[in-house]
Short mmCIF file of C-alpha atoms in Angstrom, two decimals:
data_model
loop_
_atom_site.label_atom_id
_atom_site.label_comp_id
_atom_site.label_asym_id
_atom_site.label_seq_id
_atom_site.Cartn_x
_atom_site.Cartn_y
_atom_site.Cartn_z
CA MET A 1 92.02 31.02 24.69
CA GLU A 2 95.03 32.70 23.07
CA PRO A 3 95.63 33.06 19.32
CA ARG A 4 98.56 31.35 17.65
CA ALA A 5 101.67 33.35 16.82
CA GLY A 6 101.92 34.96 13.40
CA VAL A 7 98.18 35.12 12.87
CA SER A 8 96.01 37.45 10.80
CA LYS A 9 92.74 39.08 11.80
CA GLN A 10 90.87 36.38 9.91
CA ASP A 11 92.80 33.67 11.76
CA ILE A 12 91.70 35.16 15.08
CA ARG A 13 88.09 35.42 13.93
CA GLY A 14 88.17 31.79 12.84
CA GLN A 15 89.60 30.63 16.17
CA ILE A 16 86.94 32.52 18.14
CA TRP A 17 84.07 31.31 15.95
CA ASP A 18 85.28 27.70 15.97
CA TYR A 19 85.76 27.71 19.75
CA MET A 20 82.34 29.19 20.47
CA GLU A 21 80.66 26.65 18.21
CA ALA A 22 82.60 23.72 19.69
CA GLN A 23 81.82 24.82 23.27
CA ASN A 24 78.17 25.71 22.49
CA LEU A 25 78.65 29.25 23.81
CA ALA A 26 76.19 31.00 21.51
CA ASP A 27 72.44 31.33 21.10
CA PHE A 28 70.51 31.84 17.85
CA PRO A 29 71.54 32.65 15.14
CA ARG A 30 73.94 29.77 14.59
CA PRO A 31 76.51 29.03 13.39
CA VAL A 32 78.33 32.09 14.66
CA HIS A 33 80.76 32.22 11.74
CA HIS A 34 80.76 35.57 9.90
CA ARG A 35 78.61 37.13 12.63
CA ILE A 36 78.97 39.17 15.80
CA PRO A 37 78.32 36.17 18.10
CA ASN A 38 75.08 36.24 20.09
CA PHE A 39 76.86 34.71 23.05
CA LYS A 40 75.25 33.05 26.05
CA GLY A 41 75.40 35.47 28.97
CA ALA A 42 75.02 38.61 26.81
CA SER A 43 72.22 39.91 29.04
CA ARG A 44 74.37 39.43 32.13
CA ALA A 45 77.32 41.19 30.51
CA ALA A 46 75.08 44.16 29.57
CA GLU A 47 74.03 44.58 33.22
CA HIS A 48 77.38 46.27 33.81
CA PHE A 49 76.50 48.93 31.25
CA PRO A 50 74.26 51.27 33.31
CA ARG A 51 76.81 51.19 36.14
CA LEU A 52 79.51 52.83 34.02
CA GLN A 53 80.09 56.48 34.81
CA ALA A 54 80.23 57.12 31.06
CA PHE A 55 76.69 55.73 30.77
CA LYS A 56 75.38 57.80 33.68
CA MET A 57 76.72 61.01 32.10
CA ALA A 58 75.57 60.25 28.56
CA ARG A 59 72.46 61.74 27.02
CA THR A 60 72.70 60.24 23.52
CA VAL A 61 74.01 56.71 23.00
CA LYS A 62 74.70 54.89 19.75
CA VAL A 63 74.36 51.09 19.99
CA ASN A 64 74.92 48.67 17.14
CA PRO A 65 71.90 46.58 16.04
CA ASP A 66 73.32 43.10 16.74
CA ALA A 67 71.52 40.64 19.01
CA PRO A 68 74.05 40.55 21.89
CA GLN A 69 73.59 44.32 22.39
CA LYS A 70 69.80 44.04 22.83
CA ASN A 71 69.99 44.59 26.60
CA ALA A 72 72.33 47.54 26.16
CA ARG A 73 69.70 49.13 23.92
CA PHE A 74 67.03 48.44 26.55
CA PHE A 75 69.05 50.11 29.31
CA VAL A 76 69.44 53.23 27.17
CA LEU A 77 65.69 53.44 26.59
CA ASN A 78 64.81 52.58 30.17
CA SER A 79 67.06 55.40 31.38
CA LYS A 80 65.19 57.83 29.08
CA LYS A 81 68.29 58.56 27.05
CA THR A 82 68.29 59.03 23.28
CA LEU A 83 69.04 55.76 21.48
CA LEU A 84 70.58 55.82 18.01
CA VAL A 85 71.01 52.61 16.01
CA PRO A 86 72.90 52.43 12.69
CA THR A 87 70.80 51.52 9.67
CA PRO A 88 71.41 47.96 8.40
CA ARG A 89 74.59 47.97 6.30
CA LEU A 90 74.25 51.77 6.04
CA ARG A 91 72.06 51.37 2.94
CA THR A 92 69.47 54.03 3.81
CA GLY A 93 71.44 56.45 5.97
CA LEU A 94 73.59 56.45 9.08
CA PHE A 95 71.32 56.48 12.14
CA ASN A 96 67.79 55.73 13.19
CA LYS A 97 66.46 57.24 16.41
CA ILE A 98 64.38 54.77 18.40
CA THR A 99 61.28 56.49 19.78
CA PRO A 100 59.10 54.30 22.06
CA PRO A 101 55.37 55.00 22.20
CA PRO A 102 54.23 57.41 24.96
CA GLY A 103 53.91 55.75 28.34
CA ALA A 104 55.79 52.65 27.23
CA THR A 105 56.17 49.98 29.92
CA LYS A 106 59.41 48.04 30.46
CA ASP A 107 57.96 45.21 28.39
CA ILE A 108 57.33 47.62 25.51
CA LEU A 109 60.82 49.07 25.89
CA ARG A 110 62.27 45.56 25.68
CA LYS A 111 60.36 45.06 22.44
CA CYS A 112 61.69 48.39 21.14
CA ALA A 113 65.21 47.13 21.83
CA THR A 114 64.78 44.04 19.63
CA SER A 115 65.62 44.03 15.93
CA GLN A 116 61.91 44.13 15.11
CA GLY A 117 61.37 47.00 17.53
CA VAL A 118 64.25 48.92 15.99
CA ARG A 119 62.45 48.65 12.64
CA ASN A 120 59.01 49.54 14.01
CA TYR A 121 59.89 52.47 16.27
CA SER A 122 62.65 54.21 14.35
CA THR A 123 62.88 57.52 12.56
CA PRO A 124 65.83 58.50 10.33
CA VAL A 125 68.39 61.00 11.60
CA GLY A 126 69.76 63.14 8.77
CA LEU A 127 73.30 64.39 8.31
CA ASP A 128 72.15 67.92 9.08
CA SER A 129 70.68 67.01 12.46
CA ARG A 130 73.82 68.17 14.34
CA VAL A 131 73.48 65.20 16.70
CA LEU A 132 76.13 64.75 19.40
CA VAL A 133 76.82 61.18 20.53
CA ASP A 134 78.09 60.85 24.10
CA LEU A 135 78.72 57.09 24.17
CA VAL A 136 79.23 54.42 21.50
CA VAL A 137 78.56 50.67 21.83
CA VAL A 138 79.93 48.29 19.18
CA GLY A 139 79.94 44.54 18.72
CA SER A 140 83.16 42.57 18.41
CA VAL A 141 84.39 39.14 17.41
CA ALA A 142 87.60 39.55 19.39
CA VAL A 143 89.02 42.25 21.64
CA SER A 144 92.15 42.62 23.74
CA GLU A 145 92.52 44.07 27.22
CA LYS A 146 94.55 46.86 25.59
CA GLY A 147 91.48 47.91 23.61
CA TRP A 148 92.40 46.48 20.22
CA ARG A 149 89.25 45.27 18.46
CA ILE A 150 88.45 42.89 15.60
CA GLY A 151 84.97 42.87 14.05
CA LYS A 152 83.44 40.35 11.68
CA GLY A 153 85.48 41.67 8.77
CA GLU A 154 83.02 43.88 6.90
CA GLY A 155 84.22 47.15 8.44
CA TYR A 156 80.83 48.62 9.29
CA ALA A 157 81.60 49.60 12.90
CA ASP A 158 84.84 51.29 11.84
CA LEU A 159 83.06 53.09 9.00
CA GLU A 160 80.12 54.14 11.20
CA TYR A 161 82.53 55.71 13.67
CA ALA A 162 84.52 57.44 10.92
CA MET A 163 81.29 58.82 9.48
CA MET A 164 80.28 60.11 12.91
CA VAL A 165 83.64 61.88 13.13
CA SER A 166 83.10 63.41 9.69
CA MET A 167 79.69 64.77 10.67
CA GLY A 168 80.99 66.07 14.02
CA ALA A 169 78.94 63.67 16.14
CA VAL A 170 81.88 62.21 18.11
CA SER A 171 85.37 63.25 19.17
CA GLN A 172 88.52 61.51 20.40
CA GLY A 173 87.11 61.73 23.92
CA THR A 174 83.86 59.89 23.16
CA PRO A 175 84.00 56.54 25.04
CA VAL A 176 83.55 53.30 23.08
CA VAL A 177 82.19 50.16 24.78
CA THR A 178 81.97 46.58 23.55
CA VAL A 179 80.00 43.66 25.05
CA VAL A 180 81.53 40.19 24.55
CA HIS A 181 81.93 36.73 26.05
CA ASP A 182 84.99 36.15 28.21
CA CYS A 183 86.46 33.83 25.57
CA GLN A 184 86.44 36.70 23.08
CA VAL A 185 88.99 38.64 25.15
CA VAL A 186 92.35 37.57 23.69
CA ASP A 187 95.78 38.98 22.90
CA ILE A 188 95.79 40.80 19.56
CA PRO A 189 99.10 41.92 18.02
CA GLU A 190 99.15 45.69 17.57
CA THR A 191 100.79 45.11 14.19
CA LEU A 192 97.40 43.93 12.89
CA LEU A 193 95.81 47.33 13.51
CA GLU A 194 95.33 49.85 10.72
CA GLU A 195 94.58 53.57 10.82
CA HIS A 196 90.85 53.02 10.25
CA ASP A 197 90.47 50.42 13.05
CA LEU A 198 88.30 51.48 15.99
CA THR A 199 89.59 50.79 19.51
CA VAL A 200 87.50 50.41 22.67
CA ASP A 201 87.68 51.98 26.13
CA TYR A 202 85.52 49.49 28.06
CA ILE A 203 84.96 45.76 27.65
CA LEU A 204 81.92 44.21 29.34
CA THR A 205 81.80 40.44 29.79
CA PRO A 206 79.53 38.27 31.96
CA THR A 207 82.24 38.25 34.67
CA ARG A 208 84.29 41.43 34.19
CA VAL A 209 84.40 45.12 33.41
CA ILE A 210 87.72 45.98 31.75
CA ALA A 211 88.79 49.60 31.47
CA THR A 212 91.38 49.33 28.71
CA GLY A 213 93.06 52.71 29.20
CA CYS A 214 93.66 52.62 25.46
CA GLU A 215 95.71 55.60 24.28
CA ARG A 216 95.87 54.71 20.60
CA PRO A 217 94.10 57.48 18.66
CA LYS A 218 90.73 56.58 17.23
CA PRO A 219 90.00 57.17 13.53
CA THR A 220 89.95 60.87 12.68
CA GLY A 221 87.52 60.54 9.80
CA ILE A 222 86.81 58.54 6.69
CA VAL A 223 89.92 57.20 4.94
CA TRP A 224 88.62 57.65 1.40
CA SER A 225 91.50 55.72 -0.13
CA LYS A 226 90.05 52.63 1.60
CA ILE A 227 86.59 53.18 0.10
CA SER A 228 85.68 51.42 -3.14
CA CYS A 229 83.31 52.59 -5.84
CA GLU A 230 81.13 49.58 -5.00
CA MET A 231 80.74 50.76 -1.40
CA MET A 232 79.86 54.24 -2.63
CA GLY A 233 77.15 52.73 -4.79
CA ARG A 234 75.60 50.84 -1.88
CA MET A 235 75.64 53.73 0.60
CA PRO A 236 74.07 57.04 -0.48
CA VAL A 237 75.02 58.59 2.89
CA LEU A 238 78.67 57.95 2.05
CA ARG A 239 78.30 59.82 -1.24
CA SER A 240 76.74 62.77 0.59
CA LEU A 241 79.58 62.89 3.12
CA ARG A 242 82.17 62.68 0.35
CA CYS A 243 80.54 65.59 -1.44
CA ARG A 244 80.68 67.65 1.77
CA GLU A 245 84.31 66.85 2.40
CA GLU A 246 85.27 67.60 -1.19
CA ARG A 247 83.66 71.03 -0.85
CA ALA A 248 85.71 71.53 2.31
CA GLY A 249 88.87 70.95 0.27
CA LYS A 250 89.74 67.48 1.62
CA ASP A 251 91.32 64.70 -0.42
CA VAL A 252 88.46 62.33 -1.25
CA THR A 253 90.24 60.14 -3.80
CA LEU A 254 88.75 56.65 -3.77
CA ARG A 255 90.49 53.32 -3.94
CA ASP A 256 91.02 52.48 -7.63
CA THR A 257 88.99 49.34 -8.19
CA ARG A 258 88.80 49.68 -11.99
CA ARG A 259 85.04 49.32 -11.56
CA PRO A 260 82.31 51.97 -11.79
CA LEU A 261 79.60 52.47 -9.24
CA PRO A 262 76.72 50.04 -9.72
CA SER A 263 74.85 52.29 -12.10
CA LEU A 264 71.73 54.04 -10.97
CA GLU A 265 70.91 54.87 -14.58
CA SER A 266 73.43 53.11 -16.74
CA GLY A 267 73.54 52.77 -20.49
CA SER A 268 71.51 49.99 -22.07
CA VAL A 269 72.62 47.52 -24.72
CA GLN A 270 70.93 46.44 -27.89
CA GLY A 271 72.64 43.68 -29.78
CA GLU A 272 76.29 42.87 -29.16
CA ASP A 273 78.02 44.56 -26.22
CA VAL A 274 80.88 46.80 -27.33
CA PRO A 275 83.42 48.84 -25.34
CA SER A 276 82.30 52.40 -24.65
CA CYS A 277 84.37 55.53 -24.40
CA THR A 278 81.33 57.54 -23.26
CA VAL A 279 80.22 58.35 -19.73
CA TYR A 280 76.64 59.22 -18.82
CA VAL A 281 76.12 61.98 -16.24
CA GLY A 282 72.54 62.46 -15.03
CA ASN A 283 70.49 64.15 -12.30
CA LEU A 284 71.98 67.52 -13.15
CA PRO A 285 70.30 70.63 -11.70
CA ARG A 286 67.51 72.04 -13.86
CA ASP A 287 69.29 75.39 -14.09
CA ALA A 288 72.74 73.93 -14.75
CA ARG A 289 74.83 75.45 -17.55
CA VAL A 290 77.18 73.50 -19.78
CA SER A 291 80.01 75.90 -18.91
CA GLU A 292 79.48 75.15 -15.21
CA LEU A 293 79.66 71.41 -15.87
CA LYS A 294 82.83 71.77 -17.94
CA ARG A 295 84.56 73.71 -15.17
CA ALA A 296 83.56 71.12 -12.57
CA LEU A 297 84.79 68.26 -14.76
CA SER A 298 88.13 69.97 -15.29
CA ALA A 299 88.49 70.49 -11.54
CA ARG A 300 88.01 66.74 -11.07
CA GLY A 301 90.55 65.88 -13.76
CA ALA A 302 87.76 64.35 -15.86
CA ALA A 303 87.52 66.78 -18.79
CA PRO A 304 86.31 64.87 -21.88
CA SER A 305 87.53 65.34 -25.44
CA ARG A 306 83.93 66.13 -26.40
CA LEU A 307 80.71 66.75 -24.47
CA THR A 308 77.11 66.20 -25.57
CA TRP A 309 74.83 68.48 -23.56
CA GLN A 310 71.17 67.54 -23.01
CA GLY A 311 70.14 70.18 -20.49
CA PRO A 312 66.34 69.76 -20.79
CA GLN A 313 66.82 66.08 -19.89
CA ARG A 314 69.19 67.10 -17.06
CA ARG A 315 72.00 64.96 -18.46
CA ALA A 316 75.16 65.00 -20.51
CA PHE A 317 77.40 62.49 -22.27
CA LEU A 318 81.16 62.76 -21.88
CA HIS A 319 83.16 61.36 -24.78
CA TYR A 320 86.73 60.14 -24.23
CA ARG A 321 89.32 58.86 -26.68
CA GLU A 322 89.87 55.48 -24.99
CA PRO A 323 87.77 53.17 -22.75
CA ALA A 324 90.49 53.44 -20.10
CA GLU A 325 89.98 57.21 -19.97
CA ALA A 326 86.24 56.71 -19.50
CA TRP A 327 86.82 54.28 -16.60
CA GLN A 328 89.25 56.71 -15.01
CA ALA A 329 86.68 59.50 -15.30
CA ILE A 330 84.02 57.35 -13.64
CA SER A 331 86.39 56.69 -10.75
CA ARG A 332 87.11 60.42 -10.37
CA LEU A 333 83.43 61.37 -10.56
CA GLN A 334 82.10 59.16 -7.78
CA GLY A 335 80.12 61.37 -5.40
CA PHE A 336 80.31 64.21 -7.96
CA CYS A 337 78.07 67.13 -7.06
CA LEU A 338 76.88 69.98 -9.24
CA GLY A 339 75.02 72.62 -7.29
CA ALA A 340 72.95 70.82 -4.66
CA ASN A 341 72.62 67.66 -6.75
CA THR A 342 74.69 64.48 -6.54
CA ALA A 343 75.08 63.39 -10.14
CA LYS A 344 74.41 59.89 -11.42
CA VAL A 345 77.50 58.63 -13.21
CA ALA A 346 77.78 55.46 -15.29
CA LEU A 347 79.40 54.04 -18.38
CA ALA A 348 77.16 54.63 -21.41
CA ARG A 349 76.71 51.63 -23.67
CA GLN A 350 76.64 51.94 -27.42
CA GLN A 351 73.46 50.97 -29.21
CA GLY A 352 74.41 48.72 -32.11
CA ALA A 353 73.06 48.69 -35.63
CA SER A 354 70.08 46.63 -34.47
CA GLY A 355 68.90 49.49 -32.24
CA PRO A 356 65.21 50.19 -31.74
CA ALA A 357 63.23 51.97 -34.37
CA GLY A 358 63.97 55.64 -34.41
CA GLY A 359 67.38 55.21 -32.75
CA ARG A 360 70.66 55.89 -34.50
CA ALA A 361 73.33 53.21 -34.61
CA GLY A 362 76.23 53.91 -32.32
CA GLU A 363 74.34 56.47 -30.21
CA PRO A 364 74.98 56.24 -26.44
CA HIS A 365 71.93 56.49 -24.22
CA PRO A 366 70.81 55.84 -20.64
CA ASP A 367 68.15 53.38 -19.59
CA PRO A 368 64.64 54.84 -19.67
#
């Protein structure tokens, strides 16, 4: 099956998903649309995996958590290698290490390789663990024999790899493998690829092993200009990595979405909602000084016209002249660190005249 000329990534995804549904080429979950397809023959395709020289040499292997890679996860465990699996949607970190119980039989190892087993036998791997990944396995919706890859469109595999680069876990020489149905191997125009797109070195199908010989450079780290404030809000590990890279002097400017992070401790509203020119900054270090905060805000280009300091409550309110300035400050302060703390940043809402007893009208405040 070859894609039509002049197609987009989404066109190719749609063609693959439609074809696999029409030909009944997938197992549960169905339909395959918007998923990494759990194709029939996935177990057979994964049987090529332990025969790869890259597998034999690897000590630590990262395998994505999707259903068609279940057998790949089993082979890693059965070979007594370290298995790392990304956390679902990167909400609670980057990796989990799968640790089977002592003396686990093959049947137990197969259970450990399932999605339920990944949940039951996993322990988090922190950013400071200095883990080195020798081999990476990702899922794909479509892949070309040249090594170009298209995922399901959410960007998690690309971001996981970029995060591994940022933490020093992988290098340009770390092999990347994908396991797909034969119908998922198609021509993909190179013009569709972007700098953050991950390429693959080996393609395993039920009938073939394809060494792509891909020479296109893999991502060299997180492209922060592609990251939205919303993504930062969903993924604490991303905020931690951004803080590290900012300290290292890298450009960590986010994509301007004109939206703040989903607030962890946003301002509350009493009565009618009104525009705010005030930004709430919380979770400040207990020993923080107002002068230290002012210097850090200036360095971020987020210096307010006035600052209300509430050190004992470990918070401050930044007052700007216009709502647009407040939104701009929120964008610039995503992932903002003071000392060892990552600050909580949100738009403060004004409490109207009908505020609670004891409150002053027009006073900004965070949620309790």
